[in-house]
Amino acid sequence: MAHPYHHAQSSVRKWGGQVDDYLPIHAWFDESKKIVADFRHRALRHHAEGIFLAEQIFGTTITTSGGCQIPVRWIGEQHVTEDLGHIPSAADWLRQIQPRPWMNRSQRLSRQLVAQL
Ligand SMILES: [Zn+2]
């Protein structure tokens, strides 16, 4: 499994600059390893919506130490493609969840809450 540092080295080879220019974005994609320390962590951010979310967080572009502007989406697409070979949708990941009874155990709303609705 590639470390964010190695993804950042790959970005440098593609677009120039330094590892530190790209490392925060790659680290953000893999931050979900603190929840599940195996490949399943990728379900949280390694998809098309995750790439667009990275753009919202880091901006449309970053400026490398070499002065080049690089679209954040390009960096996200690079990361996800290097890990998965393609860019899935979030729905592709969610469809793999095996439904369990606790996932759909709705409770009645309290009367007080219903009165407010
Ligand atoms: Zn990753």
CSV table of N, CA, C and O and ligand atoms in Angstrom, one decimal:
chain,number,residue,atom,x,y,z
A,1,MET,N,0.9,-1.2,0.0
A,1,MET,CA,0.0,0.0,0.0
A,1,MET,C,0.9,1.2,0.0
A,1,MET,O,1.8,1.4,0.8
A,2,ALA,N,0.7,2.1,-1.0
A,2,ALA,CA,1.5,3.3,-1.1
A,2,ALA,C,1.3,4.3,0.1
A,2,ALA,O,0.2,4.5,0.5
A,3,HIS,N,2.4,4.8,0.6
A,3,HIS,CA,2.3,5.8,1.6
A,3,HIS,C,2.1,7.2,1.0
A,3,HIS,O,2.5,7.4,-0.2
A,4,PRO,N,1.4,8.1,1.7
A,4,PRO,CA,1.2,9.5,1.1
A,4,PRO,C,2.5,10.1,0.6
A,4,PRO,O,2.5,10.8,-0.5
A,5,TYR,N,3.6,9.8,1.2
A,5,TYR,CA,4.9,10.4,0.8
A,5,TYR,C,5.3,9.9,-0.6
A,5,TYR,O,5.8,10.6,-1.5
A,6,HIS,N,5.0,8.6,-0.9
A,6,HIS,CA,5.3,8.0,-2.2
A,6,HIS,C,4.4,8.6,-3.3
A,6,HIS,O,4.8,8.8,-4.4
A,7,HIS,N,3.1,8.8,-2.9
A,7,HIS,CA,2.2,9.4,-3.8
A,7,HIS,C,2.7,10.9,-4.2
A,7,HIS,O,2.6,11.3,-5.3
A,8,ALA,N,3.2,11.5,-3.1
A,8,ALA,CA,3.7,12.9,-3.3
A,8,ALA,C,5.0,12.9,-4.2
A,8,ALA,O,5.1,13.8,-5.1
A,9,GLN,N,5.8,11.9,-4.1
A,9,GLN,CA,7.0,11.7,-4.9
A,9,GLN,C,6.5,11.5,-6.4
A,9,GLN,O,7.1,12.1,-7.3
A,10,SER,N,5.5,10.8,-6.6
A,10,SER,CA,4.9,10.6,-7.9
A,10,SER,C,4.4,11.9,-8.5
A,10,SER,O,4.6,12.1,-9.7
A,11,SER,N,3.8,12.7,-7.7
A,11,SER,CA,3.3,14.0,-8.1
A,11,SER,C,4.4,14.9,-8.6
A,11,SER,O,4.3,15.6,-9.6
A,12,VAL,N,5.5,14.8,-7.8
A,12,VAL,CA,6.7,15.6,-8.2
A,12,VAL,C,7.2,15.2,-9.6
A,12,VAL,O,7.6,16.0,-10.4
A,13,ARG,N,7.3,13.9,-9.8
A,13,ARG,CA,7.7,13.4,-11.1
A,13,ARG,C,6.8,13.9,-12.2
A,13,ARG,O,7.2,14.2,-13.3
A,14,LYS,N,5.5,14.0,-11.9
A,14,LYS,CA,4.5,14.4,-13.0
A,14,LYS,C,4.5,15.9,-13.2
A,14,LYS,O,4.5,16.3,-14.4
A,15,TRP,N,4.6,16.7,-12.1
A,15,TRP,CA,4.3,18.1,-12.3
A,15,TRP,C,5.4,19.0,-11.7
A,15,TRP,O,5.3,20.3,-11.7
A,16,GLY,N,6.5,18.4,-11.2
A,16,GLY,CA,7.5,19.2,-10.6
A,16,GLY,C,7.2,19.7,-9.2
A,16,GLY,O,6.3,19.3,-8.6
A,17,GLY,N,8.1,20.6,-8.7
A,17,GLY,CA,7.9,21.1,-7.3
A,17,GLY,C,8.6,20.1,-6.3
A,17,GLY,O,9.5,19.4,-6.7
A,18,GLN,N,8.1,20.2,-5.1
A,18,GLN,CA,8.7,19.4,-4.0
A,18,GLN,C,7.6,18.5,-3.4
A,18,GLN,O,6.4,18.8,-3.4
A,19,VAL,N,8.1,17.5,-2.7
A,19,VAL,CA,7.1,16.5,-2.0
A,19,VAL,C,6.2,17.3,-1.1
A,19,VAL,O,5.0,17.0,-1.1
A,20,ASP,N,6.7,18.3,-0.4
A,20,ASP,CA,5.8,19.0,0.6
A,20,ASP,C,4.7,19.8,-0.1
A,20,ASP,O,3.7,20.2,0.6
A,21,ASP,N,4.9,20.1,-1.4
A,21,ASP,CA,3.8,20.8,-2.1
A,21,ASP,C,2.5,19.9,-2.2
A,21,ASP,O,1.4,20.4,-2.2
A,22,TYR,N,2.7,18.6,-2.3
A,22,TYR,CA,1.6,17.7,-2.5
A,22,TYR,C,1.2,16.8,-1.3
A,22,TYR,O,0.1,16.3,-1.2
A,23,LEU,N,2.1,16.7,-0.3
A,23,LEU,CA,1.9,15.8,0.8
A,23,LEU,C,0.6,16.0,1.6
A,23,LEU,O,-0.1,15.1,1.9
A,24,PRO,N,0.2,17.3,1.9
A,24,PRO,CA,-1.0,17.5,2.6
A,24,PRO,C,-2.2,16.9,1.9
A,24,PRO,O,-3.1,16.3,2.6
A,25,ILE,N,-2.3,16.9,0.6
A,25,ILE,CA,-3.4,16.4,-0.2
A,25,ILE,C,-3.4,14.9,-0.1
A,25,ILE,O,-4.4,14.2,0.2
A,26,HIS,N,-2.3,14.3,-0.3
A,26,HIS,CA,-2.2,12.8,-0.3
A,26,HIS,C,-2.4,12.3,1.1
A,26,HIS,O,-3.0,11.2,1.3
A,27,ALA,N,-1.9,13.0,2.1
A,27,ALA,CA,-2.1,12.6,3.5
A,27,ALA,C,-3.6,12.7,3.8
A,27,ALA,O,-4.2,11.8,4.6
A,28,TRP,N,-4.3,13.7,3.3
A,28,TRP,CA,-5.8,13.8,3.5
A,28,TRP,C,-6.5,12.5,3.0
A,28,TRP,O,-7.4,12.0,3.6
A,29,PHE,N,-6.1,12.1,1.8
A,29,PHE,CA,-6.8,11.0,1.2
A,29,PHE,C,-6.6,9.7,2.1
A,29,PHE,O,-7.5,8.9,2.2
A,30,ASP,N,-5.4,9.6,2.7
A,30,ASP,CA,-5.1,8.3,3.4
A,30,ASP,C,-5.4,8.5,4.9
A,30,ASP,O,-5.1,7.5,5.7
A,31,GLU,N,-5.9,9.6,5.3
A,31,GLU,CA,-6.1,9.9,6.8
A,31,GLU,C,-7.1,8.9,7.3
A,31,GLU,O,-7.1,8.6,8.5
A,32,SER,N,-8.0,8.3,6.5
A,32,SER,CA,-9.0,7.4,7.0
A,32,SER,C,-8.4,6.1,7.4
A,32,SER,O,-9.0,5.2,8.0
A,33,LYS,N,-7.1,5.9,7.2
A,33,LYS,CA,-6.4,4.7,7.8
A,33,LYS,C,-6.4,4.7,9.3
A,33,LYS,O,-6.2,3.6,9.9
A,34,LYS,N,-6.7,5.8,9.9
A,34,LYS,CA,-6.8,5.8,11.4
A,34,LYS,C,-8.1,5.2,11.9
A,34,LYS,O,-8.2,4.9,13.0
A,35,ILE,N,-9.0,5.0,10.9
A,35,ILE,CA,-10.3,4.4,11.3
A,35,ILE,C,-10.2,2.9,11.0
A,35,ILE,O,-10.6,2.1,11.9
A,36,VAL,N,-9.7,2.5,9.8
A,36,VAL,CA,-9.5,1.1,9.4
A,36,VAL,C,-8.2,1.0,8.8
A,36,VAL,O,-7.9,1.6,7.8
A,37,ALA,N,-7.3,0.2,9.4
A,37,ALA,CA,-5.9,0.2,8.9
A,37,ALA,C,-5.6,-0.8,7.8
A,37,ALA,O,-4.5,-1.3,7.7
A,38,ASP,N,-6.6,-1.0,7.0
A,38,ASP,CA,-6.4,-1.9,5.8
A,38,ASP,C,-7.0,-1.2,4.6
A,38,ASP,O,-7.6,-0.1,4.8
A,39,PHE,N,-7.0,-1.8,3.5
A,39,PHE,CA,-7.5,-1.2,2.2
A,39,PHE,C,-8.9,-0.6,2.3
A,39,PHE,O,-9.3,0.2,1.5
A,40,ARG,N,-9.8,-1.2,3.2
A,40,ARG,CA,-11.1,-0.7,3.3
A,40,ARG,C,-11.3,0.8,3.7
A,40,ARG,O,-12.3,1.4,3.4
A,41,HIS,N,-10.2,1.4,4.3
A,41,HIS,CA,-10.2,2.8,4.6
A,41,HIS,C,-10.5,3.6,3.3
A,41,HIS,O,-11.1,4.7,3.4
A,42,ARG,N,-10.2,3.1,2.2
A,42,ARG,CA,-10.3,3.8,0.9
A,42,ARG,C,-11.8,4.1,0.6
A,42,ARG,O,-12.0,5.0,-0.2
A,43,ALA,N,-12.7,3.4,1.1
A,43,ALA,CA,-14.1,3.6,0.8
A,43,ALA,C,-14.5,5.0,1.2
A,43,ALA,O,-15.5,5.6,0.7
A,44,LEU,N,-13.8,5.7,2.2
A,44,LEU,CA,-14.3,7.0,2.7
A,44,LEU,C,-13.9,8.1,1.7
A,44,LEU,O,-14.6,9.1,1.7
A,45,ARG,N,-12.7,8.1,1.0
A,45,ARG,CA,-12.3,9.2,0.2
A,45,ARG,C,-11.8,8.9,-1.1
A,45,ARG,O,-11.6,9.8,-2.0
A,46,HIS,N,-11.6,7.6,-1.4
A,46,HIS,CA,-11.0,7.2,-2.7
A,46,HIS,C,-12.1,7.0,-3.7
A,46,HIS,O,-12.3,5.8,-4.1
A,47,HIS,N,-12.7,8.0,-4.2
A,47,HIS,CA,-13.7,8.0,-5.2
A,47,HIS,C,-13.9,9.4,-5.8
A,47,HIS,O,-13.3,10.3,-5.3
A,48,ALA,N,-14.8,9.5,-6.8
A,48,ALA,CA,-15.0,10.8,-7.5
A,48,ALA,C,-15.4,11.9,-6.5
A,48,ALA,O,-14.9,13.0,-6.6
A,49,GLU,N,-16.4,11.5,-5.6
A,49,GLU,CA,-16.8,12.6,-4.7
A,49,GLU,C,-15.7,13.0,-3.8
A,49,GLU,O,-15.6,14.2,-3.4
A,50,GLY,N,-14.8,12.1,-3.4
A,50,GLY,CA,-13.7,12.4,-2.5
A,50,GLY,C,-12.8,13.3,-3.2
A,50,GLY,O,-12.2,14.3,-2.6
A,51,ILE,N,-12.6,13.1,-4.5
A,51,ILE,CA,-11.7,14.1,-5.3
A,51,ILE,C,-12.3,15.5,-5.3
A,51,ILE,O,-11.6,16.5,-5.1
A,52,PHE,N,-13.6,15.6,-5.5
A,52,PHE,CA,-14.2,16.9,-5.5
A,52,PHE,C,-14.2,17.5,-4.1
A,52,PHE,O,-14.1,18.7,-3.9
A,53,LEU,N,-14.3,16.7,-3.0
A,53,LEU,CA,-14.2,17.2,-1.7
A,53,LEU,C,-12.8,17.7,-1.4
A,53,LEU,O,-12.7,18.8,-0.7
A,54,ALA,N,-11.8,17.0,-1.9
A,54,ALA,CA,-10.4,17.5,-1.7
A,54,ALA,C,-10.3,18.9,-2.4
A,54,ALA,O,-9.6,19.8,-1.8
A,55,GLU,N,-11.0,19.1,-3.5
A,55,GLU,CA,-10.9,20.4,-4.2
A,55,GLU,C,-11.6,21.5,-3.3
A,55,GLU,O,-11.1,22.6,-3.2
A,56,GLN,N,-12.7,21.1,-2.6
A,56,GLN,CA,-13.3,22.1,-1.7
A,56,GLN,C,-12.4,22.5,-0.6
A,56,GLN,O,-12.4,23.6,-0.1
A,57,ILE,N,-11.7,21.5,-0.1
A,57,ILE,CA,-10.8,21.7,1.1
A,57,ILE,C,-9.5,22.4,0.7
A,57,ILE,O,-9.1,23.4,1.4
A,58,PHE,N,-8.9,22.0,-0.3
A,58,PHE,CA,-7.6,22.5,-0.7
A,58,PHE,C,-7.6,23.6,-1.7
A,58,PHE,O,-6.5,24.2,-2.0
A,59,GLY,N,-8.7,23.9,-2.3
A,59,GLY,CA,-8.8,24.9,-3.4
A,59,GLY,C,-8.8,24.3,-4.8
A,59,GLY,O,-8.5,23.1,-4.9
A,60,THR,N,-9.0,25.1,-5.8
A,60,THR,CA,-9.1,24.6,-7.1
A,60,THR,C,-7.7,24.2,-7.6
A,60,THR,O,-7.5,23.1,-8.3
A,61,THR,N,-6.7,24.9,-7.2
A,61,THR,CA,-5.3,24.6,-7.6
A,61,THR,C,-4.4,24.8,-6.4
A,61,THR,O,-4.7,25.5,-5.4
A,62,ILE,N,-3.2,24.2,-6.4
A,62,ILE,CA,-2.1,24.6,-5.5
A,62,ILE,C,-1.0,25.2,-6.4
A,62,ILE,O,-0.9,24.9,-7.6
A,63,THR,N,-0.2,26.0,-5.7
A,63,THR,CA,1.0,26.5,-6.4
A,63,THR,C,2.2,25.8,-5.9
A,63,THR,O,2.4,25.8,-4.6
A,64,THR,N,2.9,25.1,-6.7
A,64,THR,CA,4.1,24.4,-6.3
A,64,THR,C,5.2,25.4,-5.9
A,64,THR,O,5.2,26.5,-6.3
A,65,SER,N,6.2,24.8,-5.3
A,65,SER,CA,7.4,25.6,-4.9
A,65,SER,C,8.1,26.1,-6.2
A,65,SER,O,8.9,27.1,-6.1
A,66,GLY,N,7.8,25.5,-7.3
A,66,GLY,CA,8.4,25.9,-8.6
A,66,GLY,C,7.6,27.0,-9.3
A,66,GLY,O,7.9,27.4,-10.4
A,67,GLY,N,6.4,27.3,-8.7
A,67,GLY,CA,5.6,28.4,-9.2
A,67,GLY,C,4.5,27.9,-10.2
A,67,GLY,O,3.8,28.8,-10.7
A,68,CYS,N,4.4,26.6,-10.3
A,68,CYS,CA,3.3,26.1,-11.2
A,68,CYS,C,2.0,25.9,-10.5
A,68,CYS,O,2.0,25.5,-9.3
A,69,GLN,N,0.9,26.2,-11.2
A,69,GLN,CA,-0.4,26.0,-10.6
A,69,GLN,C,-0.9,24.6,-11.1
A,69,GLN,O,-0.9,24.3,-12.3
A,70,ILE,N,-1.2,23.7,-10.1
A,70,ILE,CA,-1.6,22.4,-10.4
A,70,ILE,C,-3.1,22.2,-9.9
A,70,ILE,O,-3.3,22.4,-8.7
A,71,PRO,N,-4.0,21.7,-10.7
A,71,PRO,CA,-5.4,21.5,-10.2
A,71,PRO,C,-5.4,20.4,-9.1
A,71,PRO,O,-4.8,19.3,-9.3
A,72,VAL,N,-6.1,20.7,-8.0
A,72,VAL,CA,-6.2,19.7,-7.0
A,72,VAL,C,-6.8,18.4,-7.4
A,72,VAL,O,-6.5,17.3,-7.0
A,73,ARG,N,-7.8,18.6,-8.4
A,73,ARG,CA,-8.5,17.4,-8.9
A,73,ARG,C,-7.5,16.5,-9.6
A,73,ARG,O,-7.6,15.2,-9.5
A,74,TRP,N,-6.5,17.0,-10.3
A,74,TRP,CA,-5.5,16.2,-10.9
A,74,TRP,C,-4.7,15.3,-9.9
A,74,TRP,O,-4.5,14.2,-10.1
A,75,ILE,N,-4.4,16.0,-8.8
A,75,ILE,CA,-3.7,15.3,-7.7
A,75,ILE,C,-4.5,14.2,-7.1
A,75,ILE,O,-4.0,13.1,-6.9
A,76,GLY,N,-5.8,14.5,-6.9
A,76,GLY,CA,-6.7,13.5,-6.3
A,76,GLY,C,-6.9,12.3,-7.3
A,76,GLY,O,-6.9,11.1,-6.9
A,77,GLU,N,-7.0,12.7,-8.6
A,77,GLU,CA,-7.2,11.6,-9.6
A,77,GLU,C,-5.9,10.7,-9.7
A,77,GLU,O,-6.0,9.5,-9.8
A,78,GLN,N,-4.8,11.3,-9.5
A,78,GLN,CA,-3.5,10.6,-9.5
A,78,GLN,C,-3.5,9.6,-8.3
A,78,GLN,O,-3.2,8.4,-8.5
A,79,HIS,N,-3.8,10.1,-7.2
A,79,HIS,CA,-3.8,9.3,-5.9
A,79,HIS,C,-4.7,8.1,-6.1
A,79,HIS,O,-4.3,6.9,-5.8
A,80,VAL,N,-6.0,8.4,-6.4
A,80,VAL,CA,-7.0,7.3,-6.5
A,80,VAL,C,-6.6,6.3,-7.5
A,80,VAL,O,-6.7,5.1,-7.3
A,81,THR,N,-6.2,6.8,-8.7
A,81,THR,CA,-5.8,5.8,-9.8
A,81,THR,C,-4.6,5.0,-9.4
A,81,THR,O,-4.6,3.8,-9.7
A,82,GLU,N,-3.6,5.6,-8.7
A,82,GLU,CA,-2.5,4.8,-8.3
A,82,GLU,C,-2.9,3.7,-7.3
A,82,GLU,O,-2.3,2.6,-7.3
A,83,ASP,N,-3.9,4.0,-6.4
A,83,ASP,CA,-4.3,3.0,-5.4
A,83,ASP,C,-5.2,2.0,-6.0
A,83,ASP,O,-5.2,0.8,-5.6
A,84,LEU,N,-6.1,2.4,-6.9
A,84,LEU,CA,-7.2,1.5,-7.3
A,84,LEU,C,-7.2,1.1,-8.8
A,84,LEU,O,-7.9,0.2,-9.2
A,85,GLY,N,-6.4,1.8,-9.6
A,85,GLY,CA,-6.4,1.5,-11.0
A,85,GLY,C,-7.4,2.2,-11.8
A,85,GLY,O,-7.4,2.2,-13.0
A,86,HIS,N,-8.4,2.8,-11.1
A,86,HIS,CA,-9.4,3.6,-11.8
A,86,HIS,C,-10.1,4.5,-10.7
A,86,HIS,O,-9.7,4.4,-9.5
A,87,ILE,N,-11.1,5.3,-11.1
A,87,ILE,CA,-11.8,6.2,-10.1
A,87,ILE,C,-13.2,5.7,-10.0
A,87,ILE,O,-14.0,5.9,-10.9
A,88,PRO,N,-13.5,5.0,-8.9
A,88,PRO,CA,-14.9,4.6,-8.7
A,88,PRO,C,-15.8,5.7,-8.2
A,88,PRO,O,-15.2,6.8,-7.8
A,89,SER,N,-17.1,5.5,-8.2
A,89,SER,CA,-18.0,6.5,-7.5
A,89,SER,C,-18.1,6.1,-6.1
A,89,SER,O,-17.8,4.9,-5.7
A,90,ALA,N,-18.6,7.0,-5.3
A,90,ALA,CA,-18.9,6.6,-3.9
A,90,ALA,C,-20.0,5.5,-3.8
A,90,ALA,O,-19.9,4.6,-3.0
A,91,ALA,N,-20.9,5.5,-4.8
A,91,ALA,CA,-21.9,4.5,-4.9
A,91,ALA,C,-21.3,3.1,-5.1
A,91,ALA,O,-21.8,2.1,-4.6
A,92,ASP,N,-20.3,3.1,-5.9
A,92,ASP,CA,-19.6,1.8,-6.1
A,92,ASP,C,-19.1,1.2,-4.8
A,92,ASP,O,-19.3,0.0,-4.6
A,93,TRP,N,-18.6,2.0,-3.9
A,93,TRP,CA,-18.2,1.5,-2.6
A,93,TRP,C,-19.4,1.1,-1.7
A,93,TRP,O,-19.4,0.1,-1.1
A,94,LEU,N,-20.4,2.0,-1.7
A,94,LEU,CA,-21.5,1.8,-0.8
A,94,LEU,C,-22.3,0.6,-1.1
A,94,LEU,O,-22.9,-0.1,-0.3
A,95,ARG,N,-22.4,0.3,-2.4
A,95,ARG,CA,-23.1,-0.9,-2.8
A,95,ARG,C,-22.5,-2.2,-2.3
A,95,ARG,O,-23.1,-3.3,-2.3
A,96,GLN,N,-21.2,-2.1,-1.9
A,96,GLN,CA,-20.5,-3.3,-1.3
A,96,GLN,C,-20.8,-3.6,0.1
A,96,GLN,O,-20.4,-4.6,0.7
A,97,ILE,N,-21.6,-2.7,0.8
A,97,ILE,CA,-21.9,-2.9,2.2
A,97,ILE,C,-22.9,-4.0,2.3
A,97,ILE,O,-24.0,-3.9,1.6
A,98,GLN,N,-22.7,-4.9,3.1
A,98,GLN,CA,-23.7,-6.0,3.4
A,98,GLN,C,-24.7,-5.5,4.4
A,98,GLN,O,-24.3,-5.2,5.6
A,99,PRO,N,-25.9,-5.3,4.0
A,99,PRO,CA,-26.9,-4.8,5.0
A,99,PRO,C,-27.1,-5.7,6.2
A,99,PRO,O,-27.1,-6.9,6.1
A,100,ARG,N,-27.1,-5.1,7.4
A,100,ARG,CA,-27.3,-5.7,8.7
A,100,ARG,C,-28.5,-5.1,9.3
A,100,ARG,O,-28.8,-3.9,9.1
A,101,PRO,N,-29.2,-5.9,10.2
A,101,PRO,CA,-30.5,-5.3,10.8
A,101,PRO,C,-30.2,-4.0,11.5
A,101,PRO,O,-31.1,-3.1,11.5
A,102,TRP,N,-29.1,-3.8,12.2
A,102,TRP,CA,-28.9,-2.6,13.0
A,102,TRP,C,-28.8,-1.4,12.1
A,102,TRP,O,-28.9,-0.3,12.6
A,103,MET,N,-28.5,-1.6,10.8
A,103,MET,CA,-28.4,-0.4,10.0
A,103,MET,C,-29.7,0.3,9.6
A,103,MET,O,-29.7,1.4,9.1
A,104,ASN,N,-30.8,-0.4,9.9
A,104,ASN,CA,-32.1,0.1,9.5
A,104,ASN,C,-33.1,-0.1,10.6
A,104,ASN,O,-34.2,-0.5,10.4
A,105,ARG,N,-32.7,0.2,11.9
A,105,ARG,CA,-33.5,0.0,13.0
A,105,ARG,C,-34.0,1.4,13.5
A,105,ARG,O,-33.7,1.9,14.5
A,106,SER,N,-34.9,2.0,12.7
A,106,SER,CA,-35.5,3.3,13.1
A,106,SER,C,-36.3,3.2,14.3
A,106,SER,O,-37.0,2.2,14.6
A,107,GLN,N,-36.3,4.3,15.1
A,107,GLN,CA,-37.1,4.4,16.3
A,107,GLN,C,-38.2,5.4,16.1
A,107,GLN,O,-38.0,6.3,15.2
A,108,ARG,N,-39.2,5.3,16.8
A,108,ARG,CA,-40.3,6.3,16.7
A,108,ARG,C,-39.7,7.7,17.2
A,108,ARG,O,-39.0,7.7,18.1
A,109,LEU,N,-40.2,8.7,16.5
A,109,LEU,CA,-39.8,10.0,16.9
A,109,LEU,C,-40.5,10.4,18.2
A,109,LEU,O,-41.7,10.0,18.3
A,110,SER,N,-39.9,11.1,19.1
A,110,SER,CA,-40.7,11.5,20.3
A,110,SER,C,-41.8,12.5,19.9
A,110,SER,O,-41.8,13.1,18.9
A,111,ARG,N,-42.9,12.5,20.7
A,111,ARG,CA,-44.0,13.4,20.4
A,111,ARG,C,-43.6,14.8,20.3
A,111,ARG,O,-44.1,15.6,19.5
A,112,GLN,N,-42.7,15.2,21.2
A,112,GLN,CA,-42.2,16.6,21.2
A,112,GLN,C,-41.6,16.9,19.9
A,112,GLN,O,-41.9,18.0,19.3
A,113,LEU,N,-40.8,16.1,19.3
A,113,LEU,CA,-40.1,16.3,18.1
A,113,LEU,C,-41.1,16.3,16.9
A,113,LEU,O,-41.1,17.2,16.1
A,114,VAL,N,-42.1,15.4,17.0
A,114,VAL,CA,-43.1,15.4,15.9
A,114,VAL,C,-43.9,16.7,15.9
A,114,VAL,O,-44.3,17.2,14.9
A,115,ALA,N,-44.2,17.2,17.1
A,115,ALA,CA,-45.0,18.5,17.2
A,115,ALA,C,-44.3,19.6,16.6
A,115,ALA,O,-44.9,20.5,16.0
A,116,GLN,N,-42.9,19.6,16.6
A,116,GLN,CA,-42.1,20.7,16.0
A,116,GLN,C,-42.1,20.5,14.5
A,116,GLN,O,-41.9,21.5,13.8
A,117,LEU,N,-42.3,19.4,14.0
A,117,LEU,CA,-42.3,19.2,12.5
A,117,LEU,C,-43.5,19.7,11.9
A,117,LEU,O,-44.1,20.1,11.3
B,1,ZN,ZN,-4.6,6.2,-0.8
